[in-house]
Tab-separated table of C-alpha atoms in Angstrom:
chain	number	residue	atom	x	y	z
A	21	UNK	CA	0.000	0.000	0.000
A	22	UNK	CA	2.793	2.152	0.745
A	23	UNK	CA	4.677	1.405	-2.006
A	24	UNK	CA	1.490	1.918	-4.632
A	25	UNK	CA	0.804	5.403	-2.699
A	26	UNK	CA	4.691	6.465	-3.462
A	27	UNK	CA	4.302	5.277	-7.405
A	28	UNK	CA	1.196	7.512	-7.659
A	29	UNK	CA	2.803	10.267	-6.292
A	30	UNK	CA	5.887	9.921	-8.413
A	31	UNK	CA	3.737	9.343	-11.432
A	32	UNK	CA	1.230	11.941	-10.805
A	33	UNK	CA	4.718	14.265	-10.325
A	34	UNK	CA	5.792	13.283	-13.763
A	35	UNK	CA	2.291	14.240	-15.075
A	36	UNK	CA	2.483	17.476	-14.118
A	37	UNK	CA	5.904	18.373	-15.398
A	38	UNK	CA	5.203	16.882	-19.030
A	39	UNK	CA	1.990	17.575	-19.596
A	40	UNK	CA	1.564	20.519	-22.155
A	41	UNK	CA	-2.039	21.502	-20.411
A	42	UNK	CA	-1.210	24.057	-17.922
A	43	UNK	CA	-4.446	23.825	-16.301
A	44	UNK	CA	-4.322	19.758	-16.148
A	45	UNK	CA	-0.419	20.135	-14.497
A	46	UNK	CA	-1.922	21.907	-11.796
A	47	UNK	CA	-4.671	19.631	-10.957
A	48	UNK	CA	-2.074	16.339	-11.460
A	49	UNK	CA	0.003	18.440	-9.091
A	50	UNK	CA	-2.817	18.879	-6.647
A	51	UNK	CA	-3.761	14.731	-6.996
A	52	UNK	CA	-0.019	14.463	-6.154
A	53	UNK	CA	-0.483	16.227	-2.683
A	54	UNK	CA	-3.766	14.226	-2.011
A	55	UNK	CA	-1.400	11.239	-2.356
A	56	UNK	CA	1.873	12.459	-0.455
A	57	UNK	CA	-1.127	13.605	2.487
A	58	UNK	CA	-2.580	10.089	2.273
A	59	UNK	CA	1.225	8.784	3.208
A	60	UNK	CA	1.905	11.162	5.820
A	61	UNK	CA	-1.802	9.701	7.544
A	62	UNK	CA	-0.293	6.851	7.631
A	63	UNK	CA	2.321	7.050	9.105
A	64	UNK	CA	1.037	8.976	11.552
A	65	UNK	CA	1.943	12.383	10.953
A	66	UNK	CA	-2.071	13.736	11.025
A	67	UNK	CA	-1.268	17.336	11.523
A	68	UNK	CA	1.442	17.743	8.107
A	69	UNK	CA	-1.312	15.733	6.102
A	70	UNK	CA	-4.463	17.745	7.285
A	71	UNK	CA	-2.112	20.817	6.594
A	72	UNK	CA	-0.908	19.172	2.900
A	73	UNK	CA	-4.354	18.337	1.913
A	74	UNK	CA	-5.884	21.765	2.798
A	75	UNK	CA	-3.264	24.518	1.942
A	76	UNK	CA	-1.419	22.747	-0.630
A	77	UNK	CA	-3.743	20.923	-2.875
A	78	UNK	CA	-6.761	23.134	-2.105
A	79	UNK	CA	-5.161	26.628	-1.613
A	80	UNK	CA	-1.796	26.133	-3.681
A	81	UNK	CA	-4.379	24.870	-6.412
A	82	UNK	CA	-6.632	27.594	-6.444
A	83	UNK	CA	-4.068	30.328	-6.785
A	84	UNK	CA	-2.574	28.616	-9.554
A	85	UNK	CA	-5.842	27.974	-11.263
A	86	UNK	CA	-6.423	31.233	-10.869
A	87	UNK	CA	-2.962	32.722	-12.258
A	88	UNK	CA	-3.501	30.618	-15.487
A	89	UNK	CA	-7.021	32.180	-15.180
A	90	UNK	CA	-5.556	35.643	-15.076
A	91	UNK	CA	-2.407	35.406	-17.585
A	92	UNK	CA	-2.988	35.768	-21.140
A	93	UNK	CA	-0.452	34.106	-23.866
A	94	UNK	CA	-0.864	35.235	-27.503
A	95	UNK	CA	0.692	31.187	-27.859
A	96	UNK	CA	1.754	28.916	-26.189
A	97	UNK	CA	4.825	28.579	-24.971
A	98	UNK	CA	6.711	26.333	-27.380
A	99	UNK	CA	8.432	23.693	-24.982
A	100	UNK	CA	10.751	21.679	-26.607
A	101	UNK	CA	9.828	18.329	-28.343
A	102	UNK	CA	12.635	16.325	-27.072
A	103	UNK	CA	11.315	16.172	-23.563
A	104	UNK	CA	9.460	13.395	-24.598
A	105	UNK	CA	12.262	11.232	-25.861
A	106	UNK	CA	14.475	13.082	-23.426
A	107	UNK	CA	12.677	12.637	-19.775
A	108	UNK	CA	12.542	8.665	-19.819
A	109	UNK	CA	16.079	8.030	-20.565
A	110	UNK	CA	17.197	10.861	-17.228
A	111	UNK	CA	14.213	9.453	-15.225
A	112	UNK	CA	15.671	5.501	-16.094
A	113	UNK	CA	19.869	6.753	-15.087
A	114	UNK	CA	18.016	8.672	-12.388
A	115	UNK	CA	16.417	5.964	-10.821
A	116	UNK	CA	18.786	3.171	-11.491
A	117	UNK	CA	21.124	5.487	-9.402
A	118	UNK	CA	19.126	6.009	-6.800
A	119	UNK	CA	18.366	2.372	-6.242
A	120	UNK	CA	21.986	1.076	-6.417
A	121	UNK	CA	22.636	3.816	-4.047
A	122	UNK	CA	19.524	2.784	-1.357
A	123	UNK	CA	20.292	-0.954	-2.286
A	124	UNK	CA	24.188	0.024	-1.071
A	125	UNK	CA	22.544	1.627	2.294
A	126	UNK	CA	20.290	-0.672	2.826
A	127	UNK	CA	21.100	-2.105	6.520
A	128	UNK	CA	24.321	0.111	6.837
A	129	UNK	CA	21.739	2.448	8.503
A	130	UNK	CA	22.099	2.180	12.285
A	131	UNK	CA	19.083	2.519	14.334
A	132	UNK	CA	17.969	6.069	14.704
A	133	UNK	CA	16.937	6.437	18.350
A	134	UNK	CA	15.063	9.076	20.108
A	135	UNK	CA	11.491	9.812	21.784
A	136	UNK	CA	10.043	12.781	22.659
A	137	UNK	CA	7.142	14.032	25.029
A	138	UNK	CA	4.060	16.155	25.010
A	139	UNK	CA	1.572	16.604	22.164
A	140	UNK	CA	2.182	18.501	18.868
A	141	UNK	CA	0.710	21.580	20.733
A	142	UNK	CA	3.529	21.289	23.247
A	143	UNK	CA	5.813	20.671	20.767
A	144	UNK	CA	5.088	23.715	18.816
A	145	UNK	CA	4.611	26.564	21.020
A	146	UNK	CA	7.167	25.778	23.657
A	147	UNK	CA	9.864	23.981	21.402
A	148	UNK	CA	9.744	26.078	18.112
A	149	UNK	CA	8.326	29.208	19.497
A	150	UNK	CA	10.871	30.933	17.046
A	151	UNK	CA	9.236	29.685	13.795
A	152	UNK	CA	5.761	30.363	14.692
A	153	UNK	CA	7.152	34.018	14.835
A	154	UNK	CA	8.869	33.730	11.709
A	155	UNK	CA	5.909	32.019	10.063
A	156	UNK	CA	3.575	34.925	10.895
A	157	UNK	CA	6.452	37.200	9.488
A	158	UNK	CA	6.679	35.165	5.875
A	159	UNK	CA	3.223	35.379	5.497
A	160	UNK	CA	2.457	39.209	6.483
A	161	UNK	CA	6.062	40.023	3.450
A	162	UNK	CA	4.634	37.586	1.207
A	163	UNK	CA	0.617	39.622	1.775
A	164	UNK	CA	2.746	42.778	0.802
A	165	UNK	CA	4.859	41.832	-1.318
A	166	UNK	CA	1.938	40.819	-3.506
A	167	UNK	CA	-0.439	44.003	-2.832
A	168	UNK	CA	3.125	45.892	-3.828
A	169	UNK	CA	2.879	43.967	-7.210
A	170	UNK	CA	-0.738	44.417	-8.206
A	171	UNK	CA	-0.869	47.781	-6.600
A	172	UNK	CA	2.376	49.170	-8.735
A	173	UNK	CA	0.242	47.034	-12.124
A	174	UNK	CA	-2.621	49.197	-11.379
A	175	UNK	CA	-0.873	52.464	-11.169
A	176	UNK	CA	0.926	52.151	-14.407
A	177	UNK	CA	-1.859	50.788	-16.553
A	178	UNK	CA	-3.743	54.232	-15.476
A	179	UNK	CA	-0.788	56.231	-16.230
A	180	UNK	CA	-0.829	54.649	-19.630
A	181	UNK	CA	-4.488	55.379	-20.322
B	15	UNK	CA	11.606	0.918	10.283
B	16	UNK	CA	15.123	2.096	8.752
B	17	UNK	CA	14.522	0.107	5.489
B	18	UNK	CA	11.303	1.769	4.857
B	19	UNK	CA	13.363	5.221	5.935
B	20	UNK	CA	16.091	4.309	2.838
B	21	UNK	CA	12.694	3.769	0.410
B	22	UNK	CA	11.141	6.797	1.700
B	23	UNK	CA	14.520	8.614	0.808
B	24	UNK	CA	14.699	6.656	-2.570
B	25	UNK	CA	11.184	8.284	-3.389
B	26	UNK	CA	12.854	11.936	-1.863
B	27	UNK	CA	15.849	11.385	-4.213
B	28	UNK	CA	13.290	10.669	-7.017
B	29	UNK	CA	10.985	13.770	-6.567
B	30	UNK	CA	13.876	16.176	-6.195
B	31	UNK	CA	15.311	15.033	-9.606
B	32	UNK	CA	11.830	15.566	-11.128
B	33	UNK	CA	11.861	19.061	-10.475
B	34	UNK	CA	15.134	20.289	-10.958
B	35	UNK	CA	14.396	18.386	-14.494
B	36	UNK	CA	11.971	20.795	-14.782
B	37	UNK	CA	13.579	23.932	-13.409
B	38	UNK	CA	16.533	22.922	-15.861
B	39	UNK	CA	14.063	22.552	-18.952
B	40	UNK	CA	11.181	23.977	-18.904
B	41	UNK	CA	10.432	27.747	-20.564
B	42	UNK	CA	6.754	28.373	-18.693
B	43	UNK	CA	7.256	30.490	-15.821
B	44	UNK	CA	4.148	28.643	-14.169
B	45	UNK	CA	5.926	25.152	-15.064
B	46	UNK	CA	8.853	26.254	-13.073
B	47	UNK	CA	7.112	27.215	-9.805
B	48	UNK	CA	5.142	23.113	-10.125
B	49	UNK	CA	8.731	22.246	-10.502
B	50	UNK	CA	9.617	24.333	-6.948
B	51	UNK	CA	6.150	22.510	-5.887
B	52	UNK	CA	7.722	19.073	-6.541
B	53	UNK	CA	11.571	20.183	-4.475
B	54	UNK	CA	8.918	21.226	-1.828
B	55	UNK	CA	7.304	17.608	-1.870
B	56	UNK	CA	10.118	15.754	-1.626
B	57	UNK	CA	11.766	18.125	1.150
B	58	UNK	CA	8.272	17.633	3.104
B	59	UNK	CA	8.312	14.037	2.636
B	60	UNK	CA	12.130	13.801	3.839
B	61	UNK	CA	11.305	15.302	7.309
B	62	UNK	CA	8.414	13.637	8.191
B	63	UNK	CA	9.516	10.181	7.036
B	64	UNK	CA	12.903	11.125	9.480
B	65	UNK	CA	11.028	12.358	11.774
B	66	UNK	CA	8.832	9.192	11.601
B	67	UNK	CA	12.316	6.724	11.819
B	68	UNK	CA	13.778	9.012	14.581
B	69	UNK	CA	10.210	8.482	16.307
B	70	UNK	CA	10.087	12.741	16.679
B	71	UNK	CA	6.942	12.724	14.835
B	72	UNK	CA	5.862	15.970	16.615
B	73	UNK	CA	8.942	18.416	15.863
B	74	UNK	CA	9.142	16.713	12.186
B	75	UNK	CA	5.192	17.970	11.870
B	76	UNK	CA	6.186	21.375	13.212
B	77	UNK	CA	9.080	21.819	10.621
B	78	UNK	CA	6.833	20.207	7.703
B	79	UNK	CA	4.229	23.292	8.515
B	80	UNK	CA	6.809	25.801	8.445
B	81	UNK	CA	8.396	24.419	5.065
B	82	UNK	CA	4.395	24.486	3.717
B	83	UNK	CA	3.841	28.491	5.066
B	84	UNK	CA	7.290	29.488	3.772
B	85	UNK	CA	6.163	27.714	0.296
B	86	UNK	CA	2.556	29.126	0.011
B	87	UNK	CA	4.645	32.756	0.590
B	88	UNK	CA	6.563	32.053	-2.208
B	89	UNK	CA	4.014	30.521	-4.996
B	90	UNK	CA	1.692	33.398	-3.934
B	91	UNK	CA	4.548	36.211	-4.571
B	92	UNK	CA	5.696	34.639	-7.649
B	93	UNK	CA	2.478	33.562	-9.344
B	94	UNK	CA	2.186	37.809	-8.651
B	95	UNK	CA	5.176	38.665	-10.277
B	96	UNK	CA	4.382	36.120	-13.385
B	97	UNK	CA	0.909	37.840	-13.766
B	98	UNK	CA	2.448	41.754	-13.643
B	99	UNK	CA	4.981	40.143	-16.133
B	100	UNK	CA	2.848	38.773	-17.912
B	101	UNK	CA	0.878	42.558	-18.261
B	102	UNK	CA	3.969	43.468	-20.015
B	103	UNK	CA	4.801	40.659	-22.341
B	104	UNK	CA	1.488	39.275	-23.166
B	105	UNK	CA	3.912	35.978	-22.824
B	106	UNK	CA	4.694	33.149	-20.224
B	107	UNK	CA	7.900	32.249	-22.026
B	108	UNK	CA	11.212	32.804	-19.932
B	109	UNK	CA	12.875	32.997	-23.010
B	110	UNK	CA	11.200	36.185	-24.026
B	111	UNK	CA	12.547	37.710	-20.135
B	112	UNK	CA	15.405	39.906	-22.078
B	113	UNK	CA	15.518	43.765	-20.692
B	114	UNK	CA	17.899	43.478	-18.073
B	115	UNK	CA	20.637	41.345	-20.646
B	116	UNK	CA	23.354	43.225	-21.295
């Protein structure tokens, strides 16, 4: 089950990076979340999937919907036709690599010990205090930074009229 | 526990390759930021299957949400920039991205 969940999201990955749709990318992107969410559930992690399934496949999703909404091409971007003959052959070296690598650590790993107390409330407001604080600060520059954008957009398309 | 940690990382390694594939190829401004999307996955995916092996669950969960806030802040400000762009150049195409070449 695992291992079918990580081929989807892989595959579902791939989708979105060759297909010439931009409006189809986004949604394989957003099926790819609903898949990466459904492995954090189980193993356990229910806060990081609640949190992938609601801000990055639903918000994520809609503000890219809504950018290819909002942009206007007088063509499409020509992408080159070789990705097609291209992408298999790196995707085949890249994952032969990667599984003579994992095959060459597999039980070279020693056990990874350590435990922790509290719930994930504890966790977050006493242990990474510092992050909430920065998160709060990321958010309000990147709130700005766009109203900056569209605000500077609207100024010069009335100085042009 | 560890060996499903080295395939969790063997997915990780794959992901990460998929989008800087894309970063490396791809002309579409919007295609680039799925390919950031993709890094972000994998990166994601890396702490909380760690965190998972290292049984830290909690603190891997706190760093996932603070990767996922720092990466809405950055698709949001850059999906802005590629729309006042694309006021300008009526284009998505990188390639077209000239004035400031010397």
């Amino acid at each position: 089950m695992h291992l079918f969940l990580m081929i989807g999201l892989v595959a579902f990955s791939i989708l979105a990076v060759l297909s010439r749709d931009l409006l189809k990318s986004a949604i394989s992107l957003a099926v790819a979340s609903v898949f990466l969410a459904l492995v954090f559930f189980r193993m356990n992690a229910v806060y990081a999937g609640v949190f992938e399934v609601s801000v990055v496949a639903g918000l994520i999703t809609v503000l890219f919907i809504t950018a290819i909404a909002l942009t206007r091409s007088d063509g499409d971007v020509t992408e080159s036709k070789r990705h097609l003959l291209v992408f298999p052959l790196f995707f085949a070296a890249l994952a032969v690599i990667d599984i003579l690598v994992m095959r060459k650590l597999l039980g070279r790993i020693p056990a990874m010990v350590g435990s922790e107390s509290g719930s994930f409330g504890q966790v977050l407001w006493n242990q990474r205090t510092f992050d909430l604080v920065g998160q709060i600060g990321v958010i309000f520059a990147g709130v700005l930074a766009v109203l900056a954008l569209f605000r500077q957009g609207e100024s010069k398309g009335e100085h042009h009229e | 526990m560890n060996n499903l940690w080295i395939l969790n990382m063997g997915f990780v390694a794959l992901l990460i390759g998929i989008g800087i594939y894309c970063l490396l190829t791809m002309k579409n401004t919007v295609k680039l930021l799925i390919g950031i999307e993709i890094i972000a996955k994998g990166v994601t995916l890396a702490l909380i299957s760690s965190g998972y092996a290292r049984n830290s669950l909690m603190l891997a969960q706190a760093l996932t949400i603070t990767v996922i806030v720092v990466d809405v802040a950055v698709i949001a400000t850059a999906l802005a920039i590629i729309i006042s762009i694309n006021r300008h150049t009526k284009s998505l195409d990188v390639r077209k991205l000239t004035r400031l070449k010397g």
